[in-house]
JSON list of N, CA and C in Angstrom, two decimals:
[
{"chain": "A", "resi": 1, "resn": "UNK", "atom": "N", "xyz": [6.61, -17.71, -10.29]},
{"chain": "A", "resi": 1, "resn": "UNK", "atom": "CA", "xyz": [6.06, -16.41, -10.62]},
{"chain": "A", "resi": 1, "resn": "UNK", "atom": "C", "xyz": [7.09, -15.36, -10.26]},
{"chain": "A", "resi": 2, "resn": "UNK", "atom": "N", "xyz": [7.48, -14.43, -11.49]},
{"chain": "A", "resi": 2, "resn": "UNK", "atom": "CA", "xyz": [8.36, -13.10, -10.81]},
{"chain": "A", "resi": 2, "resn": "UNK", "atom": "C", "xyz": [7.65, -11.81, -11.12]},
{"chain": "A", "resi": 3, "resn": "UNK", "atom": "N", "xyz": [8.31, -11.22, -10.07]},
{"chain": "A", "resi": 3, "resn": "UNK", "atom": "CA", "xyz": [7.60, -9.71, -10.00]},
{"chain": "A", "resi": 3, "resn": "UNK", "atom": "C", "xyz": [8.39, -8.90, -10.60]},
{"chain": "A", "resi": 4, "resn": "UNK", "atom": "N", "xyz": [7.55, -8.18, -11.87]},
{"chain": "A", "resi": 4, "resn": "UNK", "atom": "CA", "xyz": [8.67, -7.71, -13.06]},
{"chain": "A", "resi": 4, "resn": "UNK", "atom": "C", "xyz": [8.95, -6.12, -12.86]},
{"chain": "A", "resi": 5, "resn": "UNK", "atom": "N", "xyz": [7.86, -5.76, -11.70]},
{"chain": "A", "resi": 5, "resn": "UNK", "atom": "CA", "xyz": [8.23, -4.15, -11.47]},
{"chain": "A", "resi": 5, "resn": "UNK", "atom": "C", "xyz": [7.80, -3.99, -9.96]},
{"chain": "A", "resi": 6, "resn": "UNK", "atom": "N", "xyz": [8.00, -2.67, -9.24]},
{"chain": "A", "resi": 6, "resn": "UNK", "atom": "CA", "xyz": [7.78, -2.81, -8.25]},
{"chain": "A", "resi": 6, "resn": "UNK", "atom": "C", "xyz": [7.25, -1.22, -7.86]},
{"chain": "A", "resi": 7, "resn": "UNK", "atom": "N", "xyz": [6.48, -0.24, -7.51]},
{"chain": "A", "resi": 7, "resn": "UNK", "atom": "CA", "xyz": [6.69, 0.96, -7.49]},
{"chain": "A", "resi": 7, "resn": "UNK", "atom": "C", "xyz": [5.65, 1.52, -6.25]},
{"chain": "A", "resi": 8, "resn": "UNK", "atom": "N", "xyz": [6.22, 2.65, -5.52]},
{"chain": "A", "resi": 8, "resn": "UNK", "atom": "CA", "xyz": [5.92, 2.96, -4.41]},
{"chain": "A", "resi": 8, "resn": "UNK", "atom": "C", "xyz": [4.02, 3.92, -5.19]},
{"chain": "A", "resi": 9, "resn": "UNK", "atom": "N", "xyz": [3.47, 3.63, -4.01]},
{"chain": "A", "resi": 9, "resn": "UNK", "atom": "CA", "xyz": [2.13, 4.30, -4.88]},
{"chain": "A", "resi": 9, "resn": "UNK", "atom": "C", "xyz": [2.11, 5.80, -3.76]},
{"chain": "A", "resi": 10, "resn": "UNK", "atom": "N", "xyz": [2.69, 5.52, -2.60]},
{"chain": "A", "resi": 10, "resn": "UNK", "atom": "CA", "xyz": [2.49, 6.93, -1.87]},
{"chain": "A", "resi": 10, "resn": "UNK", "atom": "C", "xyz": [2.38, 6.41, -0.39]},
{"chain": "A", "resi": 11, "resn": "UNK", "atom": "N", "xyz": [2.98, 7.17, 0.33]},
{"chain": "A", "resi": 11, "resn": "UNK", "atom": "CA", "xyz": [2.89, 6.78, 1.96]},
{"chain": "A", "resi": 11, "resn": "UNK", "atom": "C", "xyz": [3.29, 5.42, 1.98]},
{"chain": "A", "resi": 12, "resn": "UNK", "atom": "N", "xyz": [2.66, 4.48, 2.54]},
{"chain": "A", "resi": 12, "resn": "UNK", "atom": "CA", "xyz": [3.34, 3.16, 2.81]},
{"chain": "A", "resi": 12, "resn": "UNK", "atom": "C", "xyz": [2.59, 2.07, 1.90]},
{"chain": "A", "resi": 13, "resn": "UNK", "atom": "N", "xyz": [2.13, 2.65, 0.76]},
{"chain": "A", "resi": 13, "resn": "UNK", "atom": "CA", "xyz": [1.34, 1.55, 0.10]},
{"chain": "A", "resi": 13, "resn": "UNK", "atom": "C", "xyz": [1.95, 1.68, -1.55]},
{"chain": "A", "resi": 14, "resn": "UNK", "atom": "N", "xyz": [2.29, 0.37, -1.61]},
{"chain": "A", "resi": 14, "resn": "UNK", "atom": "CA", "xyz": [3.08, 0.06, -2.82]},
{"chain": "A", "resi": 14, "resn": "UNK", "atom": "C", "xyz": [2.68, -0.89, -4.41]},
{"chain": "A", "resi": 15, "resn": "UNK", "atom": "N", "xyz": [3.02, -1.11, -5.38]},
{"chain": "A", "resi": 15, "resn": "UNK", "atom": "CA", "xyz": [2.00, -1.75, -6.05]},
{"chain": "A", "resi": 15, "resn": "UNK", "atom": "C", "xyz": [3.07, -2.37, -7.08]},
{"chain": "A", "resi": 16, "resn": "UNK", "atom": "N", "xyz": [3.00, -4.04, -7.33]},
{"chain": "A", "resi": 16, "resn": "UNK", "atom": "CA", "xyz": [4.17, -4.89, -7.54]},
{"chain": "A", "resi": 16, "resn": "UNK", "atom": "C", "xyz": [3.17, -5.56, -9.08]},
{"chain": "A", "resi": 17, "resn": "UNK", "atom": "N", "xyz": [4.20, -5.68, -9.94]},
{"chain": "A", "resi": 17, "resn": "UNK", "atom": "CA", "xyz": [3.80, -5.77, -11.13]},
{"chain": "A", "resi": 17, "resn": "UNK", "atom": "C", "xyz": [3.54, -7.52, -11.93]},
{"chain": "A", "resi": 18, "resn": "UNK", "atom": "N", "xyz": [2.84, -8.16, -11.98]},
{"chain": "A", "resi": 18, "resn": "UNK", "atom": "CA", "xyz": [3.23, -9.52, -12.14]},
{"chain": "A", "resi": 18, "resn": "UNK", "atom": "C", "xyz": [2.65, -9.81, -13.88]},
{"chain": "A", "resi": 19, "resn": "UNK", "atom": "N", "xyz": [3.50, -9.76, -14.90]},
{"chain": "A", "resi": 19, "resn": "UNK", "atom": "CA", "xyz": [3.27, -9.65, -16.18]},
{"chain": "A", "resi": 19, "resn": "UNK", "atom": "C", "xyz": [3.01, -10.85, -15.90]},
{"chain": "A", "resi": 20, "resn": "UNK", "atom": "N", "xyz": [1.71, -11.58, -16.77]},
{"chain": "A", "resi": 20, "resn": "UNK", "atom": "CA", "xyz": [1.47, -12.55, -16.95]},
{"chain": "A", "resi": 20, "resn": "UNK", "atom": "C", "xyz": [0.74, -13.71, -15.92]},
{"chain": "A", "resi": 21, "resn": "UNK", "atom": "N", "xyz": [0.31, -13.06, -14.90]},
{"chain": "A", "resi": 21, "resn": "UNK", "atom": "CA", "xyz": [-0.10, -13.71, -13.64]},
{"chain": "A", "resi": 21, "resn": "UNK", "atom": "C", "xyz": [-1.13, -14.03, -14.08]},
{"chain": "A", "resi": 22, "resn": "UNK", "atom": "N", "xyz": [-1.99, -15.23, -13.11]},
{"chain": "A", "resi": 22, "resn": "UNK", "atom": "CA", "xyz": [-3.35, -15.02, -12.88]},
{"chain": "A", "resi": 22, "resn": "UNK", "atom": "C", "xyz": [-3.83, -14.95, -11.38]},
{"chain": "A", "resi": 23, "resn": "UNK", "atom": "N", "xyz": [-4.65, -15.02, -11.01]},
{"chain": "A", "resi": 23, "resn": "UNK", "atom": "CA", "xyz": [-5.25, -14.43, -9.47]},
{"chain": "A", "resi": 23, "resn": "UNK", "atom": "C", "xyz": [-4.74, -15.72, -8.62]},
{"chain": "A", "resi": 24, "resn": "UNK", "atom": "N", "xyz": [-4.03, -17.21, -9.15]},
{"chain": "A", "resi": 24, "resn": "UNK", "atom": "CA", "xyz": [-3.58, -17.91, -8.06]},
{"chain": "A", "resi": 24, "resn": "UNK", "atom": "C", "xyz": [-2.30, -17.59, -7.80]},
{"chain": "A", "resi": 25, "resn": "UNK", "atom": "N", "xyz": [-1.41, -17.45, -9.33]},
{"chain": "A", "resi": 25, "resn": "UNK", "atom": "CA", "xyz": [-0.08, -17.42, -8.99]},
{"chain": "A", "resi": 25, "resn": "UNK", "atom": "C", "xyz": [-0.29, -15.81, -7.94]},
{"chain": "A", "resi": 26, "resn": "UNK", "atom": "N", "xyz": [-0.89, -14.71, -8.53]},
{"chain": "A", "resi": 26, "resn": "UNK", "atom": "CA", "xyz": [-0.50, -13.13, -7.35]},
{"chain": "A", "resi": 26, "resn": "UNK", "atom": "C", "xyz": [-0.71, -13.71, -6.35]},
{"chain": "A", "resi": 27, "resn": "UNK", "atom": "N", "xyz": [-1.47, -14.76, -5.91]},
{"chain": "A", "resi": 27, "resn": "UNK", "atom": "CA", "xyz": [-2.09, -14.83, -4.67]},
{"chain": "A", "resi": 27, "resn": "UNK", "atom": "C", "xyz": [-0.69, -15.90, -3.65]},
{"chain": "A", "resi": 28, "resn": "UNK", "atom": "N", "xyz": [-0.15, -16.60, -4.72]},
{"chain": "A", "resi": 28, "resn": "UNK", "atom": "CA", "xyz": [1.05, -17.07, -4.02]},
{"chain": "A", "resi": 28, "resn": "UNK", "atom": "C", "xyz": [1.81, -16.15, -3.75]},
{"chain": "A", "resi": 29, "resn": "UNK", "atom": "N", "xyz": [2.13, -15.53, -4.50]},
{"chain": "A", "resi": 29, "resn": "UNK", "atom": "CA", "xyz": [3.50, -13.82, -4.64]},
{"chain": "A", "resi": 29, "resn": "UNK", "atom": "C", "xyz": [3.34, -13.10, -3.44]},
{"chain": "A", "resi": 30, "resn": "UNK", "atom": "N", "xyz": [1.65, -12.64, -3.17]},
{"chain": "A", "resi": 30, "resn": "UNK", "atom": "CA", "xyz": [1.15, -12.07, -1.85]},
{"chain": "A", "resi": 30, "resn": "UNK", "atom": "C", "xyz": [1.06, -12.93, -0.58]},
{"chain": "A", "resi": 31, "resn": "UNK", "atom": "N", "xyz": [1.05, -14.04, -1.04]},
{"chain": "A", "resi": 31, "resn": "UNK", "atom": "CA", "xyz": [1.48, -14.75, 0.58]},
{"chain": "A", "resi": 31, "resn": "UNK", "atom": "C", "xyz": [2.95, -14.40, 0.97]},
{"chain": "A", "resi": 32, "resn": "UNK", "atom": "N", "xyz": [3.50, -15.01, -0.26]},
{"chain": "A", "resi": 32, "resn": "UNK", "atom": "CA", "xyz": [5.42, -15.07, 0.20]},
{"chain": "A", "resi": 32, "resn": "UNK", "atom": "C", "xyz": [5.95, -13.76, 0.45]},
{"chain": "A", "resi": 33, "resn": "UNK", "atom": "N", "xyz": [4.91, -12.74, -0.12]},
{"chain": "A", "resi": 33, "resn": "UNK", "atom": "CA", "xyz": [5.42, -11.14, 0.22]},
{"chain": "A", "resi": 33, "resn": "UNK", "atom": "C", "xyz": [5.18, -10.93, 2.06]},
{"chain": "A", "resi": 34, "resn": "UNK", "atom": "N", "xyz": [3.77, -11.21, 2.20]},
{"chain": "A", "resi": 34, "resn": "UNK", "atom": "CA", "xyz": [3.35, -11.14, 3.28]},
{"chain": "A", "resi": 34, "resn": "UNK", "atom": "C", "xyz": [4.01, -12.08, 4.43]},
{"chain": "A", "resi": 35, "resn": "UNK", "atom": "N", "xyz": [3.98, -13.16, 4.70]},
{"chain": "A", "resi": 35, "resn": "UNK", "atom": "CA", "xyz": [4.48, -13.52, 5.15]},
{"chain": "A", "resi": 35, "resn": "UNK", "atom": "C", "xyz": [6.68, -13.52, 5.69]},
{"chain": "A", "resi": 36, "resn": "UNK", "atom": "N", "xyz": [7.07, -13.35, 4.67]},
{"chain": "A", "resi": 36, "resn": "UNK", "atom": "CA", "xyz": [8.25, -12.62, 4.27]},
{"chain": "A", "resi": 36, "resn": "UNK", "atom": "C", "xyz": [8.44, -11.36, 5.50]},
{"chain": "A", "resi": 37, "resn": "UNK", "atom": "N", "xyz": [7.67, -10.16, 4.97]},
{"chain": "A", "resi": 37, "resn": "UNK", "atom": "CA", "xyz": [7.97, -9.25, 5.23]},
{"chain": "A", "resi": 37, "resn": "UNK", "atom": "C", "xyz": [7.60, -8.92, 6.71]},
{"chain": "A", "resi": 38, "resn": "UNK", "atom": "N", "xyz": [6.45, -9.84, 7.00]},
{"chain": "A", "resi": 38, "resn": "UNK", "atom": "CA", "xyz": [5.75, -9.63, 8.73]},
{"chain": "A", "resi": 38, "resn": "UNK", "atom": "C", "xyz": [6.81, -10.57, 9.31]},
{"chain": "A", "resi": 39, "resn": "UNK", "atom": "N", "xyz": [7.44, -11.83, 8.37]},
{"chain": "A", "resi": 39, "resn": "UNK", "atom": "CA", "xyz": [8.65, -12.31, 9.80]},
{"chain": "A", "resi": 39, "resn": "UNK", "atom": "C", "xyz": [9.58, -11.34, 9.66]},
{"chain": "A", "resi": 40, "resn": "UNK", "atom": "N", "xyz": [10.24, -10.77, 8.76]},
{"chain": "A", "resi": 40, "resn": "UNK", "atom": "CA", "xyz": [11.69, -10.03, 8.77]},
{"chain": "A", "resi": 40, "resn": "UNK", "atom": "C", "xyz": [11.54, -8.85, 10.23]},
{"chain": "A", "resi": 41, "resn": "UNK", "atom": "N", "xyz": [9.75, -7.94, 10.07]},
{"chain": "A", "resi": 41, "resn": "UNK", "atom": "CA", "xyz": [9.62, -7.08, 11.01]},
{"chain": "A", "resi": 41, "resn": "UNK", "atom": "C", "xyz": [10.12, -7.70, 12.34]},
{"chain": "A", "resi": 42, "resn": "UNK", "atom": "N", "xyz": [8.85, -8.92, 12.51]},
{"chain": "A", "resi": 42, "resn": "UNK", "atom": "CA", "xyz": [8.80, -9.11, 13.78]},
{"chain": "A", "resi": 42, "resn": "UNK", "atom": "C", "xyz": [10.52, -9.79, 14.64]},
{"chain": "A", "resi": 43, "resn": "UNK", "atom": "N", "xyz": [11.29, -10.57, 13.29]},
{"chain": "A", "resi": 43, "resn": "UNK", "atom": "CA", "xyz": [12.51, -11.08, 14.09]},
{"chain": "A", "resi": 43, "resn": "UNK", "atom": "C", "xyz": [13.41, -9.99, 14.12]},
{"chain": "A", "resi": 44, "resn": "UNK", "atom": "N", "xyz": [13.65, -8.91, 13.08]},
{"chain": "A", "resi": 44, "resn": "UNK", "atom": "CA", "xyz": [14.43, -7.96, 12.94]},
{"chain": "A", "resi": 44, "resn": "UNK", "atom": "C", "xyz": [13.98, -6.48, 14.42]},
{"chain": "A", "resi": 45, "resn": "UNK", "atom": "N", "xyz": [13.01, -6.40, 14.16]},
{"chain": "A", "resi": 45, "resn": "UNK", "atom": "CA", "xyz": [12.61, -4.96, 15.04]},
{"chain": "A", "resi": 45, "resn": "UNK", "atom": "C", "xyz": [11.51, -5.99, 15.94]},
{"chain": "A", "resi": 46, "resn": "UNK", "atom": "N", "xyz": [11.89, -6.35, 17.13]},
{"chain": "A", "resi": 46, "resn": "UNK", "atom": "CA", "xyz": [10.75, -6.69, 18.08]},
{"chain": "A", "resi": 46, "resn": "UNK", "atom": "C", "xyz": [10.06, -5.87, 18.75]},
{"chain": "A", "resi": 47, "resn": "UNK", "atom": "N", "xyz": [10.25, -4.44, 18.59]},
{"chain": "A", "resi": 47, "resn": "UNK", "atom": "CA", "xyz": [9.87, -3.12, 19.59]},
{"chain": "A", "resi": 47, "resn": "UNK", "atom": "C", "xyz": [8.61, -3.09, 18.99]},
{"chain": "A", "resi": 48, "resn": "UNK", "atom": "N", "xyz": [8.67, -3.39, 17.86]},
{"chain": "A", "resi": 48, "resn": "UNK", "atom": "CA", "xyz": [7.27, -2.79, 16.83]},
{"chain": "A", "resi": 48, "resn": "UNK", "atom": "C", "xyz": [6.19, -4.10, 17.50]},
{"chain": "A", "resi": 49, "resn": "UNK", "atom": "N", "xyz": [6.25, -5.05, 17.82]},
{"chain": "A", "resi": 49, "resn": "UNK", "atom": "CA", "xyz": [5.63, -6.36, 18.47]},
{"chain": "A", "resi": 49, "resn": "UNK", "atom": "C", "xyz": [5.09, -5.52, 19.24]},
{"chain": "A", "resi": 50, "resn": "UNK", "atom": "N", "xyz": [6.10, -5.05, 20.50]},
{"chain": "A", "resi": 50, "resn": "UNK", "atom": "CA", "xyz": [6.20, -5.06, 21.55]},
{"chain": "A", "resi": 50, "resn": "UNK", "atom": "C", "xyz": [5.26, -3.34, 21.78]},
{"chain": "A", "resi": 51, "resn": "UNK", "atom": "N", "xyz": [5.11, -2.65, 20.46]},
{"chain": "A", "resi": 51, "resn": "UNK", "atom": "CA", "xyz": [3.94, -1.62, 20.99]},
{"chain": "A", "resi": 51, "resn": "UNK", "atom": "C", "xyz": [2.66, -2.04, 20.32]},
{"chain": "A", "resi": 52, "resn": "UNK", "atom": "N", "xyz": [2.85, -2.78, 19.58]},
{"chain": "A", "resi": 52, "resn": "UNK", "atom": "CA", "xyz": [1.38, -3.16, 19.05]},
{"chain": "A", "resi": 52, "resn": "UNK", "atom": "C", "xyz": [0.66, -4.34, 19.95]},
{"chain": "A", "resi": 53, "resn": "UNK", "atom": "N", "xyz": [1.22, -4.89, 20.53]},
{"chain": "A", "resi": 53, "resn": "UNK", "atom": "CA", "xyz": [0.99, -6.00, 21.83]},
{"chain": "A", "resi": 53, "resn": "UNK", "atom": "C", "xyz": [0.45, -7.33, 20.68]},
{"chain": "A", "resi": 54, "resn": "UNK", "atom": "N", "xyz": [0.76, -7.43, 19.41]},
{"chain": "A", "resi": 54, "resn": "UNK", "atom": "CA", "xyz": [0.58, -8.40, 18.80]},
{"chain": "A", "resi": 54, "resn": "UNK", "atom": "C", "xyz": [1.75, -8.18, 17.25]},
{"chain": "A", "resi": 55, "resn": "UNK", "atom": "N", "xyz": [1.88, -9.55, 16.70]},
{"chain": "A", "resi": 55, "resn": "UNK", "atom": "CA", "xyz": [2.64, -9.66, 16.18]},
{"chain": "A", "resi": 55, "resn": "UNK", "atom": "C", "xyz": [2.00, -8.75, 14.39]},
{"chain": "A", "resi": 56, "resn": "UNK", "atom": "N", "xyz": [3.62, -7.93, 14.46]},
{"chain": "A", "resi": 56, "resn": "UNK", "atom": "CA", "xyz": [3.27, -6.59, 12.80]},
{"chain": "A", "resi": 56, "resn": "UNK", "atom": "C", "xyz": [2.75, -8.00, 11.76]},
{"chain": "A", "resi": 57, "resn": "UNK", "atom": "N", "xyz": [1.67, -7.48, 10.73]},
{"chain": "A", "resi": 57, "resn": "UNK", "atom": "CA", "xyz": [1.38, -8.32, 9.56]},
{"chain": "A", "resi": 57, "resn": "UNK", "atom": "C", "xyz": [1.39, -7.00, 8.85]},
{"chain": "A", "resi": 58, "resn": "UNK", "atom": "N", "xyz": [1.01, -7.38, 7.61]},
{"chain": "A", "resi": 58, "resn": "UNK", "atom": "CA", "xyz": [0.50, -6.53, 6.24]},
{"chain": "A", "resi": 58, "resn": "UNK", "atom": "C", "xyz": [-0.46, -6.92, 5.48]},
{"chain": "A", "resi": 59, "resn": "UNK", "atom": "N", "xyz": [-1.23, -6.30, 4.71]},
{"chain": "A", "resi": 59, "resn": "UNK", "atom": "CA", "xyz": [-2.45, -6.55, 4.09]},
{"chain": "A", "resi": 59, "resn": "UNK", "atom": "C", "xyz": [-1.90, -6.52, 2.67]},
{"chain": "A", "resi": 60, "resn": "UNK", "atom": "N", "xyz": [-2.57, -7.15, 1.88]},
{"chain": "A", "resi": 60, "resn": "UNK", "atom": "CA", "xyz": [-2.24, -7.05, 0.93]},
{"chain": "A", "resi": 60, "resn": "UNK", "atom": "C", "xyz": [-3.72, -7.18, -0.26]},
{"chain": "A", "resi": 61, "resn": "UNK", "atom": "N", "xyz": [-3.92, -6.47, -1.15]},
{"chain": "A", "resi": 61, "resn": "UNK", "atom": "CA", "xyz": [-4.96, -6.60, -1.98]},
{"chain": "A", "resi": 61, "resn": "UNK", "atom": "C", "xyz": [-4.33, -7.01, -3.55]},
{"chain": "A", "resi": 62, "resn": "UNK", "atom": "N", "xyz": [-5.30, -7.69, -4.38]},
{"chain": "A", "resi": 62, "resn": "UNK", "atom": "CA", "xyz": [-4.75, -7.87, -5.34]},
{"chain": "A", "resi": 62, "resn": "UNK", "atom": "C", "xyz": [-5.98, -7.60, -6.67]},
{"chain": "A", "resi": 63, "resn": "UNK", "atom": "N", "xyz": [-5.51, -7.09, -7.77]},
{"chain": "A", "resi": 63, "resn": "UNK", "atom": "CA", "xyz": [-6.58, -6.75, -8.85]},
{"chain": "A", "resi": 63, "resn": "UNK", "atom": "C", "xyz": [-5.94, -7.61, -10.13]},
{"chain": "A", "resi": 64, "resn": "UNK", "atom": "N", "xyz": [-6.48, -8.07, -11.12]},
{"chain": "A", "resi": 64, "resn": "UNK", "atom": "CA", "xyz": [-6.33, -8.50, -12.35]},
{"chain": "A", "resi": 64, "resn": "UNK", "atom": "C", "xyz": [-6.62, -7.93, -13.69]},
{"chain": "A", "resi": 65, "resn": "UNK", "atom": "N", "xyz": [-5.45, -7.09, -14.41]},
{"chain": "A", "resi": 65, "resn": "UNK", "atom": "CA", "xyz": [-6.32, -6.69, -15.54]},
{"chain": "A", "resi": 65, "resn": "UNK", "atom": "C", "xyz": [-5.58, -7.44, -16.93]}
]
């Protein structure tokens, strides 16, 4: 599955384009995003760990039209 666009929606919430998906493949895309991006925080910036007293994740929602 590739993500064919990518665009900031405002403040820290963003919205990634998957032409042709269905709700399993986004749902793989949103793991590998999620997961991805909560290790890069936590091995890259440990301070952010270290004020939240638990390890940074991200949420992610997904819609189908």
């Amino acid at each position: 599955m590739e993500i064919n666009e990518v665009a900031r929606e405002g403040g820290d919430e963003f919205a990634a384009v998957l032409l042709g998906a269905d709700l399993t493949g986004a749902a793989v895309v949103a793991n590998r995003m999620k997961l991805g991006i909560s290790e890069a925080v936590n091995t890259r910036v440990p301070q952010v760990q270290q004020k939240l007293g638990h390890p940074f994740e991200i949420t992610i929602g997904m819609a189908l039209y």
